[in-house]
Coordinates of C-alpha atoms in Angstrom, one line a residue:
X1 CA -8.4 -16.1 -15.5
X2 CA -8.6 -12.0 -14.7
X3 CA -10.6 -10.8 -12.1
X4 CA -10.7 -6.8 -11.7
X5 CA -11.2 -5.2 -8.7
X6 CA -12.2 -1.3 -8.8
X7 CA -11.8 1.3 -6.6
X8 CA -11.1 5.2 -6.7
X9 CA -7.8 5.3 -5.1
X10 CA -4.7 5.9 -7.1
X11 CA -3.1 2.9 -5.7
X12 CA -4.0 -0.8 -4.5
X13 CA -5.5 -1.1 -1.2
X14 CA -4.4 -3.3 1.5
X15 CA -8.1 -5.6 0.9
X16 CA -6.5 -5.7 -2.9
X17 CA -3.5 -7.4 -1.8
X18 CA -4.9 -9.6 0.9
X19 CA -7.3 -10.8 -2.0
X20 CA -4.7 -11.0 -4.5
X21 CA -2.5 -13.1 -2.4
X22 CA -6.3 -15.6 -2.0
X23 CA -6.9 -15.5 -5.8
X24 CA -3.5 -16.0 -6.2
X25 CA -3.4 -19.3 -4.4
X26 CA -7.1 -20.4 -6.7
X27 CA -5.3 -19.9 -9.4
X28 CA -6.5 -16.4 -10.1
X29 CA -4.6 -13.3 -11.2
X30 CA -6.4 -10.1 -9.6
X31 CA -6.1 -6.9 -11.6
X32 CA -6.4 -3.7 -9.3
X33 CA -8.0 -0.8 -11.6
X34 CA -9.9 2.5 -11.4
X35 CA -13.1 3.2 -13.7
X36 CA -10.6 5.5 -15.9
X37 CA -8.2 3.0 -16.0
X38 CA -11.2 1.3 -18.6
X39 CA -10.7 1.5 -22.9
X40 CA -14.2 1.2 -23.6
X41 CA -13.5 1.5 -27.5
X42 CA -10.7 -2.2 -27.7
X43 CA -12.4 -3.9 -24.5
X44 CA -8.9 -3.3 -23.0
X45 CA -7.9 -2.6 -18.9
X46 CA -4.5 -0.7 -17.7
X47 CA -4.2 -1.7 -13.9
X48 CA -1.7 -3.1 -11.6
X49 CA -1.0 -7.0 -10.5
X50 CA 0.5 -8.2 -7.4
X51 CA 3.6 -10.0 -9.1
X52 CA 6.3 -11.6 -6.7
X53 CA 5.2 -9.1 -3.7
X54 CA 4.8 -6.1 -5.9
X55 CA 1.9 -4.6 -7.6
X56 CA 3.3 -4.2 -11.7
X57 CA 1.8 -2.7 -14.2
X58 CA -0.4 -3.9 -16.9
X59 CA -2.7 -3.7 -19.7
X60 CA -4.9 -6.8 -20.2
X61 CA -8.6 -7.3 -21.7
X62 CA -11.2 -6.0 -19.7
X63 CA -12.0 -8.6 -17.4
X64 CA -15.1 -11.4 -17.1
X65 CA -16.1 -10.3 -13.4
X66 CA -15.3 -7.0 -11.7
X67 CA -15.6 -6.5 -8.0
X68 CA -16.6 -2.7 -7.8
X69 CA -17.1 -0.3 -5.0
X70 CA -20.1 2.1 -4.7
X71 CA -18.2 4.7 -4.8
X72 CA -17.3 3.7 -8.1
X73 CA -20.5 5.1 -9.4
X74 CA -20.5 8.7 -9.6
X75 CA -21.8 10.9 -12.3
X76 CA -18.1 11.6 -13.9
X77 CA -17.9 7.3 -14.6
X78 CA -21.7 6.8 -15.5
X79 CA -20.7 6.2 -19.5
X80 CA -18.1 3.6 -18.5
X81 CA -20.5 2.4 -15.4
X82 CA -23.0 1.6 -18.2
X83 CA -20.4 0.2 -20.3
X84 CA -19.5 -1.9 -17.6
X85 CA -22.6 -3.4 -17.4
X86 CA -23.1 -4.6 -20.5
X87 CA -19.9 -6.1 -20.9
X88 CA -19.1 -7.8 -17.9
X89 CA -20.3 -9.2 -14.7
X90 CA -20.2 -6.3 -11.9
X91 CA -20.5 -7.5 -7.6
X92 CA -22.6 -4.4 -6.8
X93 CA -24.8 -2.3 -9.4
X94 CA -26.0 1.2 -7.7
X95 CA -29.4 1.2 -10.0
X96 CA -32.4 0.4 -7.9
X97 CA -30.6 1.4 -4.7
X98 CA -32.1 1.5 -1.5
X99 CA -31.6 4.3 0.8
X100 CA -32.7 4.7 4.3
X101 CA -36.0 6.1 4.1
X102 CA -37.2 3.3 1.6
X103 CA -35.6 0.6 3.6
X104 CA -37.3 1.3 6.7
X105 CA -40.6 1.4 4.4
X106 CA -39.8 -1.9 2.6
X107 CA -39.4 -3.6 5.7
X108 CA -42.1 -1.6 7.7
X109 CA -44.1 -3.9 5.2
X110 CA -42.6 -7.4 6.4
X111 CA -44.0 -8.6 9.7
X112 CA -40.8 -10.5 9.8
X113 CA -39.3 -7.3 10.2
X114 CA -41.5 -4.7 10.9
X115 CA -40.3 -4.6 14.8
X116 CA -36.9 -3.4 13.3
X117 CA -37.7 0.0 12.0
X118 CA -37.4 3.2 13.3
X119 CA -40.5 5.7 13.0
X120 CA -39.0 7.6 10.5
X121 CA -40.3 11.1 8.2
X122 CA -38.7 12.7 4.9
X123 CA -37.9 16.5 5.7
X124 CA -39.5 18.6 3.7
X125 CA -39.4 22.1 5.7
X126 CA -38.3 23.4 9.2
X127 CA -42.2 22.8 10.5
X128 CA -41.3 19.2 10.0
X129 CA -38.5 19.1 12.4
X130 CA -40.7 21.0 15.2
X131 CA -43.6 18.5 14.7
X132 CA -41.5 15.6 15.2
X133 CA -39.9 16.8 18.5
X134 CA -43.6 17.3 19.4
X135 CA -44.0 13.6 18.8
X136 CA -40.3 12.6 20.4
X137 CA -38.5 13.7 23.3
X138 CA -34.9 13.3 20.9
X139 CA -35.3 12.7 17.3
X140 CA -32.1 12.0 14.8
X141 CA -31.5 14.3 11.5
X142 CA -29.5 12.0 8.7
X143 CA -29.2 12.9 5.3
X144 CA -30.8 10.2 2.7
X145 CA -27.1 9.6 0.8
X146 CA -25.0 9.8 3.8
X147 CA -21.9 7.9 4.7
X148 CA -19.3 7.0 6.9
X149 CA -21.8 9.2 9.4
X150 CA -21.6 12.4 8.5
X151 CA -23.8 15.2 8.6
X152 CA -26.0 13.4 11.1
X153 CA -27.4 15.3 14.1
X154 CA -29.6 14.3 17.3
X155 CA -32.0 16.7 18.8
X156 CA -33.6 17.6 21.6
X157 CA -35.8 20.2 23.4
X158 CA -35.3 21.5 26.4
X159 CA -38.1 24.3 27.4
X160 CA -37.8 26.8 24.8
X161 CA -34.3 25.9 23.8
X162 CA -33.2 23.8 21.4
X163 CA -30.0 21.1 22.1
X164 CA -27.6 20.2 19.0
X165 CA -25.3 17.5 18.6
X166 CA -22.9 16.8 16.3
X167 CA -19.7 14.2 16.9
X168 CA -18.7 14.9 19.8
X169 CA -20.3 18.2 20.7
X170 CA -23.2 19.9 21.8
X171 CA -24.5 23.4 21.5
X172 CA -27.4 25.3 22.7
X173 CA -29.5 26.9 20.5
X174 CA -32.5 29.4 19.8
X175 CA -35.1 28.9 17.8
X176 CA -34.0 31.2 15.1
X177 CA -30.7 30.0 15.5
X178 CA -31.7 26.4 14.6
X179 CA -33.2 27.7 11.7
X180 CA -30.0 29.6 10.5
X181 CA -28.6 25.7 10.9
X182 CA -31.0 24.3 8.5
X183 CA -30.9 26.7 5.9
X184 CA -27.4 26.4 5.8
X185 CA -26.8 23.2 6.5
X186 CA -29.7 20.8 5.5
X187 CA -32.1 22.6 3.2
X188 CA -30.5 22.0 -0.3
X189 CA -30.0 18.3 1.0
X190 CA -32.5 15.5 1.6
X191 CA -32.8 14.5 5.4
X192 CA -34.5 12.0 7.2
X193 CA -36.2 12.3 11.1
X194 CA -35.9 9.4 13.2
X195 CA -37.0 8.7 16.6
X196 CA -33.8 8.5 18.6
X197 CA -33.0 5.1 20.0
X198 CA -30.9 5.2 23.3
X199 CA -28.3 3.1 22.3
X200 CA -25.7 3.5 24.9
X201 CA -23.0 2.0 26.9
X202 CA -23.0 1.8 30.9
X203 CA -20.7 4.8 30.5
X204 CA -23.4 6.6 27.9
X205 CA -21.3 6.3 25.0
X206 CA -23.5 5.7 21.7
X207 CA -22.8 1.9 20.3
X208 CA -24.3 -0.1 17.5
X209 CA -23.6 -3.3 16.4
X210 CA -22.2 -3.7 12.7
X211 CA -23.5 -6.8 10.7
X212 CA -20.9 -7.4 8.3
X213 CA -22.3 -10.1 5.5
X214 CA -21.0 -11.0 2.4
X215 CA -21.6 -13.9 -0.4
X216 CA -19.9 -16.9 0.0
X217 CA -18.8 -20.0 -2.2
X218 CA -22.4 -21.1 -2.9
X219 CA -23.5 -17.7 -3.7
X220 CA -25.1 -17.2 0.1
X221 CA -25.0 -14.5 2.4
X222 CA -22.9 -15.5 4.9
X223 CA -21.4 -14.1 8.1
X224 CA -18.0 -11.8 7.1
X225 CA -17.6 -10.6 11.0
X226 CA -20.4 -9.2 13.9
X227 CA -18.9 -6.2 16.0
X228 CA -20.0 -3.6 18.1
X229 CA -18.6 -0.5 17.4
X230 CA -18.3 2.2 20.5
X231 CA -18.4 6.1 20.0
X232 CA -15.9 6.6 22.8
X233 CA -16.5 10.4 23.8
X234 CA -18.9 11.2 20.9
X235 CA -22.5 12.3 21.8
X236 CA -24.2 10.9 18.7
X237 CA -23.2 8.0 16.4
X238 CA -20.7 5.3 17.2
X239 CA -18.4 6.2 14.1
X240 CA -15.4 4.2 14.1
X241 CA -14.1 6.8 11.4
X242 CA -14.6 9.5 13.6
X243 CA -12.6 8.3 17.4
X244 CA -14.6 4.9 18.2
X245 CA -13.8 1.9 19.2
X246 CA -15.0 -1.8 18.6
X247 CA -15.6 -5.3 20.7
X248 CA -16.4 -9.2 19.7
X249 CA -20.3 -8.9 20.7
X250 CA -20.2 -11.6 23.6
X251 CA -18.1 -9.3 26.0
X252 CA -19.7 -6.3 25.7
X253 CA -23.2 -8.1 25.8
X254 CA -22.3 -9.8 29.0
X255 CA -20.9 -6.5 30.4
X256 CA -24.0 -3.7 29.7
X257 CA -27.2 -6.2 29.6
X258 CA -26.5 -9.1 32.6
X259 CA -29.0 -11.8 31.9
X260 CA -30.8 -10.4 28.7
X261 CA -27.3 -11.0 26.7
X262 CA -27.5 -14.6 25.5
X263 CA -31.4 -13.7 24.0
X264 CA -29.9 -10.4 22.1
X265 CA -26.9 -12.2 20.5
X266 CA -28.8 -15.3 19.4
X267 CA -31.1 -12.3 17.7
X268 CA -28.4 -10.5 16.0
X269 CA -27.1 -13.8 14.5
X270 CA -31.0 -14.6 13.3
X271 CA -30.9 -10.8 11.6
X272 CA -27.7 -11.8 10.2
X273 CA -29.0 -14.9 8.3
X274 CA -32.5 -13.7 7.3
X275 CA -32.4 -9.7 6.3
X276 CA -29.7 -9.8 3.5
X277 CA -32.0 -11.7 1.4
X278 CA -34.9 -9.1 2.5
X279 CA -33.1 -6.4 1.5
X280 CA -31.6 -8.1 -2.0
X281 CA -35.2 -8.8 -2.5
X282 CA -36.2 -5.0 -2.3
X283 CA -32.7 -4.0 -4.2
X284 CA -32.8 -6.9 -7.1
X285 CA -29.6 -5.3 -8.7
X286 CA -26.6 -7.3 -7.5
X287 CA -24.8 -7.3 -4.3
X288 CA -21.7 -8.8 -3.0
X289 CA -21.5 -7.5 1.2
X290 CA -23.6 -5.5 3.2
X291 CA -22.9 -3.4 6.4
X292 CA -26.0 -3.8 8.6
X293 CA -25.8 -0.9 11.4
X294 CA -28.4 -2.4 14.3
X295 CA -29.3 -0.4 17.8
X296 CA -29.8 -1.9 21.1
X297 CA -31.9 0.0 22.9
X298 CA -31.9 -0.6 27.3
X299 CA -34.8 -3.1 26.8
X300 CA -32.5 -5.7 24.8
X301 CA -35.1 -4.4 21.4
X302 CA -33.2 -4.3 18.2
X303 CA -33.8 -1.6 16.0
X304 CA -32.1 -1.5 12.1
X305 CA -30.5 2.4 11.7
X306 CA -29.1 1.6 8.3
X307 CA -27.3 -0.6 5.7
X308 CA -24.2 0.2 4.1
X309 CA -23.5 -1.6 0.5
X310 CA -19.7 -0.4 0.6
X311 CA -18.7 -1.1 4.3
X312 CA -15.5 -0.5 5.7
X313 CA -13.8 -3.9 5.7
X314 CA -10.3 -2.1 8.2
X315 CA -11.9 -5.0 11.5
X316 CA -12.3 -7.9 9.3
X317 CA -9.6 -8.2 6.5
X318 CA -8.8 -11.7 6.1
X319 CA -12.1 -12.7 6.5
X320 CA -13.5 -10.2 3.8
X321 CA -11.0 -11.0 1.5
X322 CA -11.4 -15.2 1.3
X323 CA -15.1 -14.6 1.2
X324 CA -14.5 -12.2 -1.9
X325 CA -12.7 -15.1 -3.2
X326 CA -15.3 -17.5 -2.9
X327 CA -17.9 -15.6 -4.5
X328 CA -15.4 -15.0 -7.5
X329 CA -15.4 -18.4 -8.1
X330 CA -18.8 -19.0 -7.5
X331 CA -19.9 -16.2 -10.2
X332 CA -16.9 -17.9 -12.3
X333 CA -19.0 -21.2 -12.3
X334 CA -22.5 -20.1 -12.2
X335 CA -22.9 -16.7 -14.0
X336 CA -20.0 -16.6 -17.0
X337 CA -19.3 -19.1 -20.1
X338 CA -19.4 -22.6 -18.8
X339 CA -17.1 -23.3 -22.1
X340 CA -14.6 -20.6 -21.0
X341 CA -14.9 -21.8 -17.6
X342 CA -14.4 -25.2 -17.7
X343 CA -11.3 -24.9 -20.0
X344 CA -10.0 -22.1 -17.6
X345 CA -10.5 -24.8 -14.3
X346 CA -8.8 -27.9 -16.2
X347 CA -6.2 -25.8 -16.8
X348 CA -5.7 -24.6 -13.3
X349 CA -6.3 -28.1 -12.1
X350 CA -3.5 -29.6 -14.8
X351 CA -1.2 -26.5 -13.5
X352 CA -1.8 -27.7 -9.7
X353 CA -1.3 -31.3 -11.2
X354 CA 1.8 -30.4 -12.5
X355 CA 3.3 -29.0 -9.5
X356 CA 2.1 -31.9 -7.5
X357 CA 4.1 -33.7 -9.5
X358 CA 7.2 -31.6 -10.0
X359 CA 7.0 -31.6 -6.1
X360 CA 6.6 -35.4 -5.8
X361 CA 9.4 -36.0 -8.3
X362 CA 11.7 -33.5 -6.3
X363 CA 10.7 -35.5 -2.7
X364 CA 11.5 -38.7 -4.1
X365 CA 15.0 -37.6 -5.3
X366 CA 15.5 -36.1 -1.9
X367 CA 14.8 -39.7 -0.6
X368 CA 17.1 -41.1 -2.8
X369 CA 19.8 -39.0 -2.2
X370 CA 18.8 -39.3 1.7
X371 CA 19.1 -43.2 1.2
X372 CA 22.7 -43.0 -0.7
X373 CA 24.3 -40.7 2.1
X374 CA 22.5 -43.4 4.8
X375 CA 24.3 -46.3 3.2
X376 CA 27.5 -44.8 2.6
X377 CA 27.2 -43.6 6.9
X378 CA 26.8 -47.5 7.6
X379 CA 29.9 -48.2 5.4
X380 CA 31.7 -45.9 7.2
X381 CA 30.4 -46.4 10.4
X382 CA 31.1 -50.2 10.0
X383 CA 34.6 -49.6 8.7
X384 CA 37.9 -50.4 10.8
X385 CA 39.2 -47.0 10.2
X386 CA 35.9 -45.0 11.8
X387 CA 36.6 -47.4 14.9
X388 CA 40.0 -46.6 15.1
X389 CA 39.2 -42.7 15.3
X390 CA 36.7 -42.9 17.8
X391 CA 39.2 -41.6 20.6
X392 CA 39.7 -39.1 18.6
X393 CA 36.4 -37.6 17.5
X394 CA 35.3 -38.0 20.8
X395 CA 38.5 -35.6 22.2
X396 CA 37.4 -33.0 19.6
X397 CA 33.8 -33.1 20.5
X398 CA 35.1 -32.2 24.2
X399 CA 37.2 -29.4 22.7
X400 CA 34.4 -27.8 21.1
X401 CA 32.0 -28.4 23.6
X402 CA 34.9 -26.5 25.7
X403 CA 35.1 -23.5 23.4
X404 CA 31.7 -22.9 23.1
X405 CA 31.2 -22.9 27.0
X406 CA 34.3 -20.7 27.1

């Protein structure tokens, strides 16, 4: 059974590998492919397979399920995106996506988690940003499609001037300045104002924690990996990509909030369990992992800054990739031909009978052979000639006990 798994880049990436080598070992042969790589007119793939620690080339028929990055769907693959989703069974479908500004609506909604969002307006002119600022001492400027964190700015007043940061700096601006900066910068684009939430380490570094979930053997959302990750020297965003760094939650808990840790990390772990569904609710297109970005402000209060349906899976490799695996099979047995699927899993199970059985028949000559060589020792253990060299092999074990001490 094919499984494809789509991305941009020219060739396979270390996550294809590690989930070839897991698919491998299920019985499953993992194509690695880009949207061109697709023949929408014979239902046909080109790709590459991990053969005897290689990636080879090959063409094969487009396969039942495809695991497909977001990234995937750009305006240049939207004929053989659509294509795609008529013809076979896609782990993540862009239509109906949620971007920031509806998902802190959606879930302003929830009183299950309302207490999550971040008071949050869609910029629409320059008067916008001022009358926020009015309204928050230091407000954050994110634009709707962003990724990876860029193009997001914090902002603050101070007396007539205005204070800009981006990455790791800060600058000092006038008013007409500031304008310059969004004509220039953010007008064309669609931004988003947020209340800033001081999420920062003892040392003032930004943090956030990442909730990395994805769909298990049952089809559930299940915990991938929890991390915090730490902008170490940046002044706004704690962007691995851009110089962070990241820690298990526990330590860093215990280390910047003392008593209040335990509470916060039993929280996270409840967000983890209970909000993918909320927001697979709101999306209702499908959805394999999500990359839940959650502040901790100095009171211990959790607040959601966004989720990420392509996160970066570099801090949690082998755990991303057997959960990928899981859900393969899952959608295998639950969302494709039962027929085609049930003939596909006896004959995986009579291959893995097979071998048991090629291996059992290979121990159990070993055995015999073992128990020949055994009887033939005794014979010559119990014979009169290996007693009457017994001085002997004893004198040459001394000898080359001797030169190898020498």
């Amino acid at each position: 059974m094919n499984i494809g798994f789509m991305r941009n880049f020219k060739n396979p990436t270390t996550m294809a590998k590690i989930t070839a080598m897991f698919c491998q070992s299920r019985g499953i042969d993992l194509i690695y492919l880009r949207p061109r790589d697709v023949n929408t007119t014979n239902n046909t793939v080109k790709g590459k397979m991990f053969v005897n620690n290689t990636w080879q080339a090959v063409n094969k028929e487009l396969p039942i399920i495809i695991d497909v990055s977001a990234y995937c769907f750009n305006k240049k693959n939207q004929e053989i995106m659509e294509y795609l989703r008529n013809n076979t069974i896609l782990t993540f479908d862009k239509k109906n996506g949620v971007n920031k500004e509806r998902l802190q609506r959606e879930l302003k909604k929830d009183e299950h988690f309302a207490h999550l969002v971040i008071p949050t307006r869609e910029v629409e002119s320059f008067s916008d940003i001022e009358d926020f600022l009015q309204q928050y001492a230091s407000i954050v400027m994110k634009p709707i499609g962003g990724q990876r964190g860029n193009g997001i700015y914090i902002l603050r007043k101070e007396g007539d001037t205005y204070i800009l940061g981006y990455q790791k700096q800060e600058k000092k601006l006038s008013k007409a300045t500031l304008i310059d900066h969004y004509e220039n910068h953010m007008q064309n684009k669609r931004y988003i104002l947020q209340k800033y939430i001081t999420s920062k380490t003892m040392e003032s570094y930004p943090f956030d924690c990442r909730i990395h979930v994805q769909k298990n053997r049952k089809g559930k959302w299940q915990v991938a990996r929890n991390f915090i990750r730490i902008g170490i020297g940046q002044k706004v965003i704690s962007n691995v990509n851009q110089g962070g760094g990241i820690s298990d939650p526990e330590p860093f808990l215990k280390a910047n909030f003392g008593e209040k840790w335990e509470d916060i990390h039993k929280r996270i772990n409840q967000l983890a369990i209970t909000l993918p569904y909320k927001l697979e609710e709101i999306k209702k297109t499908p959805i394999m992992s999500i990359g839940f970005d959650v502040g901790i402000d100095q009171e211990g209060d959790l607040y959601l800054f966004e989720a990420n349906g392509a996160p970066t899976t570099s801090p949690l490799l082998a755990e991303s990739a057997m959960l990928r695996t899981d859900y393969y099979l899952y959608l295998l047995e639950n969302e494709t031909d039962k027929d085609l699927v049930n003939a596909f899993m006896g004959s995986t199970k009579m291959n893995l009978e097979k071998q048991n059985k090629n291996l059992m028949r290979e121990l159990e000559k070993v055995k015999q052979e073992k128990a020949q060589y055994e009887k033939r020792y005794t014979a010559i253990e119990n014979s009169r000639a290996w007693r009457a060299t017994a001085p002997i092999r004893k004198v040459g074990s001394f000898l080359r006990n001797t030169m190898r001490s020498g």
